[in-house]
CSV table of C-alpha atoms and ligand atoms in Angstrom, one decimal:
chain,number,residue,atom,x,y,z
A,245,MET,CA,-8.3,1.8,-25.0
A,246,SER,CA,-6.1,0.0,-22.4
A,247,ALA,CA,-3.5,2.1,-20.8
A,248,GLN,CA,0.0,0.6,-21.3
A,249,LEU,CA,1.5,-1.5,-18.5
A,250,HIS,CA,5.3,-1.9,-18.2
A,251,ILE,CA,5.9,-5.3,-16.6
A,252,PRO,CA,9.0,-7.4,-17.1
A,253,GLY,CA,8.1,-10.7,-18.8
A,254,VAL,CA,4.7,-9.5,-19.9
A,255,ASN,CA,5.6,-6.9,-22.5
A,256,ASP,CA,8.7,-5.8,-24.3
A,257,LEU,CA,10.7,-3.3,-22.3
A,258,SER,CA,13.8,-3.1,-24.6
A,259,ASN,CA,13.2,0.5,-25.5
A,260,ASP,CA,12.2,1.7,-22.0
A,261,LYS,CA,14.7,4.0,-20.5
A,262,THR,CA,12.7,5.1,-17.4
A,263,THR,CA,12.9,3.9,-13.9
A,264,SER,CA,10.6,1.1,-12.9
A,265,PHE,CA,8.8,3.1,-10.2
A,266,PRO,CA,8.2,6.8,-9.6
A,267,LEU,CA,11.0,7.8,-7.2
A,268,ASN,CA,10.0,11.3,-6.0
A,269,GLN,CA,7.3,10.0,-3.8
A,270,TRP,CA,6.7,9.0,-0.2
A,271,TYR,CA,6.1,5.2,0.0
A,272,ILE,CA,4.8,3.3,3.0
A,273,ALA,CA,7.7,1.2,4.3
A,274,ALA,CA,6.0,-0.4,7.3
A,275,LEU,CA,3.3,0.0,9.9
A,276,SER,CA,4.8,1.7,13.0
A,277,SER,CA,3.8,-1.4,15.1
A,278,GLU,CA,6.1,-3.6,13.0
A,279,VAL,CA,9.3,-1.9,14.2
A,280,ASP,CA,9.7,-2.4,17.9
A,281,GLN,CA,12.6,-4.1,19.7
A,282,GLN,CA,13.6,-6.1,16.7
A,283,PRO,CA,15.0,-4.8,13.4
A,284,LEU,CA,12.8,-5.1,10.4
A,285,GLY,CA,14.4,-6.0,7.1
A,286,ARG,CA,12.4,-5.3,3.9
A,287,THR,CA,13.2,-4.8,0.3
A,288,LEU,CA,11.5,-1.6,-1.1
A,289,LEU,CA,11.8,-0.5,-4.7
A,290,ASN,CA,14.7,-3.0,-5.1
A,291,HIS,CA,16.6,-1.6,-2.1
A,292,PRO,CA,17.2,-4.0,0.8
A,293,VAL,CA,16.6,-1.8,3.9
A,294,VAL,CA,16.7,-2.4,7.6
A,295,MET,CA,14.5,-0.3,9.9
A,296,PHE,CA,15.1,0.1,13.6
A,297,ARG,CA,14.5,2.5,16.5
A,298,ASP,CA,17.0,4.1,18.8
A,299,SER,CA,16.5,4.4,22.6
A,300,SER,CA,14.3,7.5,22.2
A,301,GLY,CA,12.0,5.6,19.8
A,302,ASP,CA,13.1,7.5,16.7
A,303,ILE,CA,12.9,5.4,13.6
A,304,TYR,CA,15.8,5.0,11.1
A,305,ALA,CA,16.3,3.1,7.9
A,306,ILE,CA,19.7,2.1,6.5
A,307,GLU,CA,21.1,-0.4,3.9
A,308,ASP,CA,20.5,-3.9,5.1
A,309,ARG,CA,24.2,-4.8,4.7
A,310,CYS,CA,27.2,-4.8,7.0
A,311,CYS,CA,30.2,-3.1,5.3
A,312,HIS,CA,32.5,-5.7,6.8
A,313,ARG,CA,31.5,-9.0,5.3
A,314,SER,CA,28.0,-8.1,4.1
A,315,LEU,CA,25.8,-9.9,6.6
A,316,PRO,CA,22.3,-8.4,6.6
A,317,LEU,CA,22.1,-6.0,9.5
A,318,SER,CA,18.4,-7.1,9.9
A,319,SER,CA,19.8,-10.3,11.5
A,320,GLY,CA,21.6,-8.3,14.2
A,321,THR,CA,20.3,-6.7,17.3
A,322,VAL,CA,19.0,-3.2,18.2
A,323,GLU,CA,20.8,-1.3,21.0
A,324,ALA,CA,20.3,2.2,22.5
A,325,LYS,CA,22.7,3.8,19.9
A,326,GLY,CA,21.9,1.8,16.8
A,327,ILE,CA,22.0,-1.7,15.3
A,328,ARG,CA,24.8,-4.2,15.9
A,329,CYS,CA,25.8,-6.7,13.2
A,330,GLY,CA,25.2,-10.3,14.2
A,331,TYR,CA,28.5,-11.6,12.8
A,332,HIS,CA,31.5,-9.6,14.3
A,333,GLY,CA,29.6,-7.0,16.2
A,334,MET,CA,30.1,-3.7,14.4
A,335,LEU,CA,27.6,-1.1,15.6
A,336,TYR,CA,25.9,1.3,13.2
A,337,ASN,CA,24.0,4.5,14.0
A,338,GLY,CA,20.9,5.7,12.2
A,339,SER,CA,22.9,7.5,9.5
A,340,GLY,CA,24.5,4.3,8.5
A,341,GLN,CA,27.9,5.2,10.1
A,342,CYS,CA,29.7,2.5,12.0
A,343,ILE,CA,30.4,3.9,15.5
A,344,GLU,CA,32.1,0.9,17.1
A,345,ILE,CA,34.3,-2.0,16.0
A,346,PRO,CA,34.7,-4.5,18.9
A,347,GLY,CA,38.4,-4.9,19.7
A,348,GLN,CA,39.6,-2.0,17.4
A,349,ALA,CA,40.1,1.5,18.6
A,350,MET,CA,39.8,3.3,15.3
A,351,VAL,CA,36.6,3.3,13.2
A,352,PRO,CA,37.4,4.3,9.7
A,353,ALA,CA,35.1,7.0,8.2
A,354,LYS,CA,34.4,4.7,5.2
A,355,ALA,CA,33.0,2.1,7.6
A,356,ARG,CA,29.4,3.1,6.7
A,357,VAL,CA,26.4,2.1,4.6
A,358,GLY,CA,23.7,4.1,2.9
A,359,ALA,CA,20.8,5.7,4.8
A,360,TYR,CA,17.3,6.5,3.8
A,361,THR,CA,14.9,9.3,4.6
A,362,VAL,CA,12.0,8.1,6.8
A,363,GLN,CA,9.1,9.9,8.5
A,364,GLU,CA,6.8,8.3,11.0
A,365,LYS,CA,3.2,9.6,11.0
A,366,ASP,CA,-0.2,8.4,12.1
A,367,GLY,CA,0.9,4.8,12.6
A,368,PHE,CA,2.8,4.5,9.3
A,369,ILE,CA,6.5,4.7,8.5
A,370,TRP,CA,7.0,6.5,5.2
A,371,MET,CA,10.2,6.4,3.1
A,372,TRP,CA,11.4,8.7,0.3
A,373,PHE,CA,13.9,7.6,-2.3
A,374,GLY,CA,14.4,10.5,-4.7
A,375,SER,CA,15.9,10.6,-8.1
A,376,LYS,CA,18.9,12.0,-9.9
A,377,GLY,CA,21.0,11.8,-6.8
A,378,ASN,CA,18.7,14.1,-4.8
A,379,HIS,CA,17.4,12.2,-1.8
A,380,ALA,CA,16.0,15.2,0.1
A,381,PRO,CA,12.2,15.0,0.1
A,382,LEU,CA,10.4,17.6,-1.9
A,383,VAL,CA,7.4,17.6,0.5
A,384,ASP,CA,6.4,16.2,3.9
A,385,ALA,CA,5.0,12.7,4.2
A,386,PRO,CA,1.2,12.6,3.8
A,387,SER,CA,-1.0,12.7,6.9
A,388,TYR,CA,-3.7,10.3,7.6
A,389,PRO,CA,-6.0,11.8,10.2
A,390,ILE,CA,-8.5,8.9,10.2
A,391,HIS,CA,-6.1,7.0,12.5
A,392,GLY,CA,-6.4,9.8,15.1
A,393,ASP,CA,-10.2,10.4,14.6
A,394,SER,CA,-12.1,9.6,17.8
A,395,ARG,CA,-15.1,8.2,15.8
A,396,TYR,CA,-12.9,5.4,14.5
A,397,VAL,CA,-11.0,2.4,15.7
A,398,TRP,CA,-8.5,0.9,13.4
A,399,GLY,CA,-6.2,-2.1,12.8
A,400,GLY,CA,-3.9,-3.2,9.9
A,401,ASP,CA,-1.6,-5.7,8.4
A,402,VAL,CA,1.0,-6.3,5.7
A,403,PHE,CA,0.6,-8.7,2.8
A,404,HIS,CA,3.2,-9.8,0.3
A,405,TYR,CA,2.2,-10.2,-3.3
A,406,GLU,CA,3.9,-12.3,-6.0
A,407,ALA,CA,2.6,-9.7,-8.5
A,408,PRO,CA,3.5,-6.2,-9.8
A,409,TYR,CA,2.1,-3.2,-8.0
A,410,GLN,CA,0.1,-2.1,-11.1
A,411,LEU,CA,-2.2,-5.0,-10.8
A,412,ILE,CA,-3.1,-4.1,-7.2
A,413,HIS,CA,-3.8,-0.6,-8.3
A,414,ASP,CA,-6.1,-1.9,-11.0
A,415,ASN,CA,-7.9,-4.1,-8.4
A,416,LEU,CA,-8.5,-1.3,-5.9
A,417,LEU,CA,-9.6,1.3,-8.5
A,418,ASP,CA,-12.2,-1.1,-10.0
A,419,LEU,CA,-14.5,-2.2,-7.2
A,420,SER,CA,-16.9,-3.9,-9.7
A,421,HIS,CA,-15.1,-7.1,-8.8
A,422,VAL,CA,-16.5,-7.0,-5.2
A,423,GLY,CA,-19.7,-8.8,-6.2
A,424,TYR,CA,-17.8,-11.6,-7.8
A,425,VAL,CA,-14.7,-12.0,-5.6
A,426,HIS,CA,-16.0,-11.1,-2.2
A,427,GLN,CA,-19.4,-12.8,-1.8
A,428,LYS,CA,-18.6,-14.0,1.7
A,429,THR,CA,-17.7,-10.6,3.1
A,430,ILE,CA,-18.3,-7.2,1.4
A,431,GLY,CA,-20.0,-8.6,-1.7
A,432,GLY,CA,-23.7,-8.6,-2.4
A,433,THR,CA,-25.5,-8.9,-5.7
A,434,PRO,CA,-22.9,-8.8,-8.5
A,435,SER,CA,-25.2,-6.8,-10.8
A,436,ILE,CA,-25.5,-4.1,-8.2
A,437,HIS,CA,-21.8,-3.5,-8.3
A,438,MET,CA,-21.5,-3.8,-12.1
A,439,ASN,CA,-24.3,-1.3,-12.5
A,440,ALA,CA,-23.2,1.2,-9.8
A,441,ASP,CA,-23.7,4.8,-10.4
A,442,MET,CA,-20.0,5.7,-11.0
A,443,LYS,CA,-18.1,8.9,-11.5
A,444,THR,CA,-14.4,9.2,-12.2
A,445,THR,CA,-12.4,12.4,-11.9
A,446,GLY,CA,-8.8,13.4,-11.2
A,447,ASP,CA,-5.8,15.4,-12.1
A,448,ASP,CA,-2.1,14.9,-13.0
A,449,VAL,CA,-1.3,13.0,-9.8
A,450,SER,CA,-4.6,11.6,-8.4
A,451,VAL,CA,-7.8,9.8,-9.4
A,452,GLN,CA,-11.1,9.8,-7.6
A,453,VAL,CA,-13.8,7.3,-8.2
A,454,VAL,CA,-17.2,7.5,-6.5
A,455,ARG,CA,-19.7,4.7,-6.7
A,456,TYR,CA,-23.2,4.6,-5.3
A,457,MET,CA,-25.3,1.4,-5.0
A,458,ARG,CA,-28.7,2.2,-3.7
A,459,ASP,CA,-31.4,-0.1,-2.3
A,460,SER,CA,-29.2,-3.2,-2.1
A,461,LEU,CA,-28.9,-6.0,0.4
A,462,PRO,CA,-26.3,-5.5,3.1
A,463,PRO,CA,-23.4,-8.0,2.7
A,464,PRO,CA,-22.2,-10.2,5.6
A,465,THR,CA,-19.4,-7.9,6.9
A,466,TYR,CA,-21.9,-5.0,7.2
A,467,THR,CA,-24.7,-7.0,8.9
A,468,SER,CA,-22.3,-8.5,11.4
A,469,ALA,CA,-21.0,-5.0,12.5
A,470,TYR,CA,-24.2,-2.8,12.2
A,471,PRO,CA,-27.9,-3.2,13.0
A,472,PHE,CA,-29.3,-2.4,9.5
A,473,GLY,CA,-33.2,-2.5,9.2
A,474,GLY,CA,-33.3,-3.9,5.7
A,475,LYS,CA,-32.0,-2.8,2.4
A,476,ILE,CA,-29.2,-0.2,2.4
A,477,ASP,CA,-27.7,2.6,0.2
A,478,ARG,CA,-24.0,1.9,-0.2
A,479,TRP,CA,-21.1,4.1,-1.3
A,480,ALA,CA,-17.5,3.7,-2.2
A,481,GLU,CA,-15.2,6.7,-2.5
A,482,ILE,CA,-11.8,5.8,-3.9
A,483,ASP,CA,-8.9,8.3,-3.8
A,484,PHE,CA,-5.8,7.1,-5.7
A,485,GLN,CA,-2.4,8.7,-5.1
A,486,PRO,CA,0.7,7.2,-6.7
A,487,THR,CA,1.8,5.3,-3.7
A,488,HIS,CA,-1.4,4.7,-1.7
A,489,ILE,CA,-5.1,4.5,-2.1
A,490,LYS,CA,-7.8,5.5,0.4
A,491,ILE,CA,-11.1,3.8,0.0
A,492,TRP,CA,-14.1,4.9,2.1
A,493,THR,CA,-17.0,2.4,1.8
A,494,GLY,CA,-20.1,2.0,3.9
A,495,GLY,CA,-23.9,2.0,4.0
A,496,VAL,CA,-26.9,3.6,5.5
A,497,ASP,CA,-30.5,2.3,5.8
A,498,ALA,CA,-32.0,2.9,2.3
A,499,GLY,CA,-33.2,6.4,1.8
A,500,SER,CA,-32.1,7.6,5.3
A,501,ALA,CA,-29.2,9.8,4.4
A,502,ASP,CA,-27.6,12.0,1.7
A,503,LEU,CA,-24.7,9.9,0.4
A,504,THR,CA,-22.8,13.0,-0.4
A,505,ASP,CA,-22.9,14.4,3.1
A,506,PRO,CA,-19.4,14.0,4.6
A,507,SER,CA,-20.8,13.6,8.1
A,508,ARG,CA,-23.3,10.9,7.2
A,509,GLY,CA,-23.8,8.1,9.7
A,510,GLY,CA,-24.4,4.4,9.1
A,511,PHE,CA,-21.6,1.8,8.9
A,512,HIS,CA,-18.2,2.9,7.7
A,513,MET,CA,-15.1,1.1,6.5
A,514,ARG,CA,-12.2,3.4,5.8
A,515,GLY,CA,-9.4,1.5,4.1
A,516,PHE,CA,-5.8,2.7,3.6
A,517,HIS,CA,-3.8,0.7,1.1
A,518,GLY,CA,-0.1,1.4,0.8
A,519,ILE,CA,1.1,-0.3,-2.3
A,520,THR,CA,4.9,-0.3,-2.3
A,521,PRO,CA,6.8,-2.2,-4.9
A,522,GLU,CA,9.3,-4.7,-3.6
A,523,THR,CA,10.7,-5.4,-7.1
A,524,GLU,CA,9.2,-4.9,-10.5
A,525,THR,CA,7.2,-8.1,-10.1
A,526,THR,CA,6.5,-8.3,-6.4
A,527,SER,CA,4.8,-6.0,-4.0
A,528,HIS,CA,4.1,-5.1,-0.4
A,529,TYR,CA,0.5,-4.3,0.5
A,530,ILE,CA,0.5,-2.4,3.8
A,531,TRP,CA,-3.0,-1.7,4.8
A,532,SER,CA,-5.3,-0.5,7.6
A,533,ILE,CA,-9.0,-0.5,8.1
A,534,ALA,CA,-10.9,1.9,10.4
A,535,THR,CA,-14.5,1.5,11.4
A,536,ASN,CA,-17.0,3.5,13.5
A,537,PRO,CA,-18.4,1.0,16.1
A,538,VAL,CA,-22.0,1.4,17.4
A,539,SER,CA,-21.1,-0.7,20.5
A,540,ASP,CA,-18.2,-3.0,21.6
A,541,PRO,CA,-15.4,-1.2,19.8
A,542,GLN,CA,-12.8,-3.9,20.2
A,543,GLY,CA,-15.2,-6.7,19.2
A,544,THR,CA,-16.4,-4.7,16.2
A,545,LEU,CA,-12.8,-3.9,15.2
A,546,ALA,CA,-11.7,-7.5,15.5
A,547,SER,CA,-14.6,-8.7,13.3
A,548,VAL,CA,-14.0,-5.9,10.7
A,549,VAL,CA,-10.2,-6.5,10.6
A,550,ALA,CA,-10.7,-10.3,10.3
A,551,GLN,CA,-13.2,-9.9,7.5
A,552,THR,CA,-11.0,-7.4,5.7
A,553,LYS,CA,-8.1,-9.8,5.9
A,554,TYR,CA,-10.2,-12.5,4.5
A,555,THR,CA,-11.3,-10.2,1.7
A,556,PHE,CA,-7.8,-9.2,0.8
A,557,GLU,CA,-6.7,-12.8,0.8
A,558,GLU,CA,-9.3,-13.4,-1.9
A,559,ASP,CA,-7.9,-10.4,-3.9
A,560,LYS,CA,-4.4,-11.8,-3.5
A,561,VAL,CA,-5.4,-15.2,-5.0
A,562,VAL,CA,-7.0,-13.5,-8.0
A,563,ILE,CA,-4.2,-11.0,-8.6
A,564,GLU,CA,-1.4,-13.6,-8.3
A,565,ASP,CA,-3.3,-16.0,-10.7
A,566,GLN,CA,-3.9,-13.1,-13.0
A,567,TYR,CA,-0.2,-12.3,-13.1
A,568,GLN,CA,0.9,-15.9,-13.7
A,569,ASN,CA,-1.6,-16.0,-16.6
A,570,MET,CA,-0.3,-12.8,-18.0
A,571,LEU,CA,3.2,-14.3,-18.1
A,572,ARG,CA,1.8,-17.4,-19.9
A,573,PHE,CA,0.0,-15.3,-22.4
A,574,LYS,CA,2.6,-12.5,-22.6
A,575,ASP,CA,2.1,-10.0,-25.4
A,576,LYS,CA,-1.5,-11.0,-25.9
A,577,PRO,CA,-3.6,-7.8,-26.0
A,578,MET,CA,-6.1,-7.1,-23.2
A,579,ILE,CA,-9.2,-5.0,-23.7
A,580,SER,CA,-10.8,-2.4,-21.4
A,581,ILE,CA,-14.4,-2.3,-20.4
A,582,HIS,CA,-16.6,0.4,-18.7
A,583,VAL,CA,-15.4,-0.4,-15.2
A,584,ASP,CA,-11.7,0.4,-16.0
A,585,ALA,CA,-12.0,4.2,-16.3
A,586,GLY,CA,-10.3,4.9,-13.0
A,587,ALA,CA,-7.7,2.2,-13.3
A,588,ASN,CA,-6.7,3.3,-16.8
A,589,ARG,CA,-6.3,6.9,-15.5
A,590,ALA,CA,-4.1,5.7,-12.7
A,591,ARG,CA,-1.9,3.7,-15.1
A,592,ARG,CA,-1.3,6.8,-17.2
A,593,ILE,CA,-0.3,8.8,-14.1
A,594,MET,CA,2.2,6.1,-13.0
A,595,GLU,CA,3.7,5.9,-16.4
A,596,LYS,CA,4.2,9.7,-16.5
A,597,LEU,CA,5.7,9.8,-13.0
A,598,ARG,CA,8.4,7.2,-13.8
A,599,THR,CA,11.6,9.2,-14.2
A,600,PHE,CA,14.4,9.1,-16.7
A,601,ASP,CA,17.4,8.6,-14.5
A,602,ARG,CA,18.3,4.9,-14.6
B,912,FES,S1,29.9,-9.0,8.8
B,912,FES,FE1,29.2,-7.5,10.1
B,912,FES,S2,30.8,-7.2,11.6
B,912,FES,FE2,31.6,-8.7,10.2
B,913,FE2,FE1,-11.2,-6.9,-3.7
């Protein structure tokens, strides 16, 4: 049976009293590399936020609004002590407090805007929202040691989707689409993907899907990065958490390695997918891809990143088309098939984590 989706415009939400998103979670707000000398404005979970660094490089996130005449602070400039509004020059620190009003000696205490909790780790900026007025994080932001692993080189990017986050979760938890959507990069024979040896497990807050596709032809992204001898054994290990999904895919020469050995060689692509709602119906997709180069690390990385980007652009077209058609055929039932086991589990987790405080 299909797990329920709560998407405005697609199904009836009139009796739904929960928040649109799980709030007691760390969400990826940006790649570290996106916040440099310039402020970064981004709407996250319906909150317009501006991120910036002070002179010591520490990262802050405050409401993207000047409390004087409401210009977005993201159109201002970053200084050593904070961010200066681009209209009449009020300067705000990282707690959202105004610390200077040009031409006025007194700065009223109420000259302030809201601030958000952020942590920077492993090349990501994480943000915690919290529920029921409690904005203190319950746990530390997740670590992602792959970005510091000397076997790997990595790069990343940020995509914007005109589609709700749940459809991106569905897409990433069901890789049977790879053979149909991604022929030019990571595809291969569609039937190999549809008939993959697949196991789905999980608990209250996570889902794991493991897929093996033995004795298959290596797809273009694989052959351009690694000297395979012929057919390969492929794997995909998907680890879903409510705000991000890690997907380790790769291949070895057929029969040359145990696919359950964590130190297996071959060609690796380790994807990190931060899926952060912008609104109920639009999403940020903040991703990285790491690979283990056999030679020419920068050349291999450039090729893997370019092909990953191409692959994700293919997904974006499908998911945005899918969403538009769901709106046209709203309230029409959808069925589940065998490939949906992981995605349905994830949907149930997300529904359970939505809180009752709106
Ligand atoms: S609107 Fe920001 S200082 Fe006036
Ligand atoms: Fe895809």
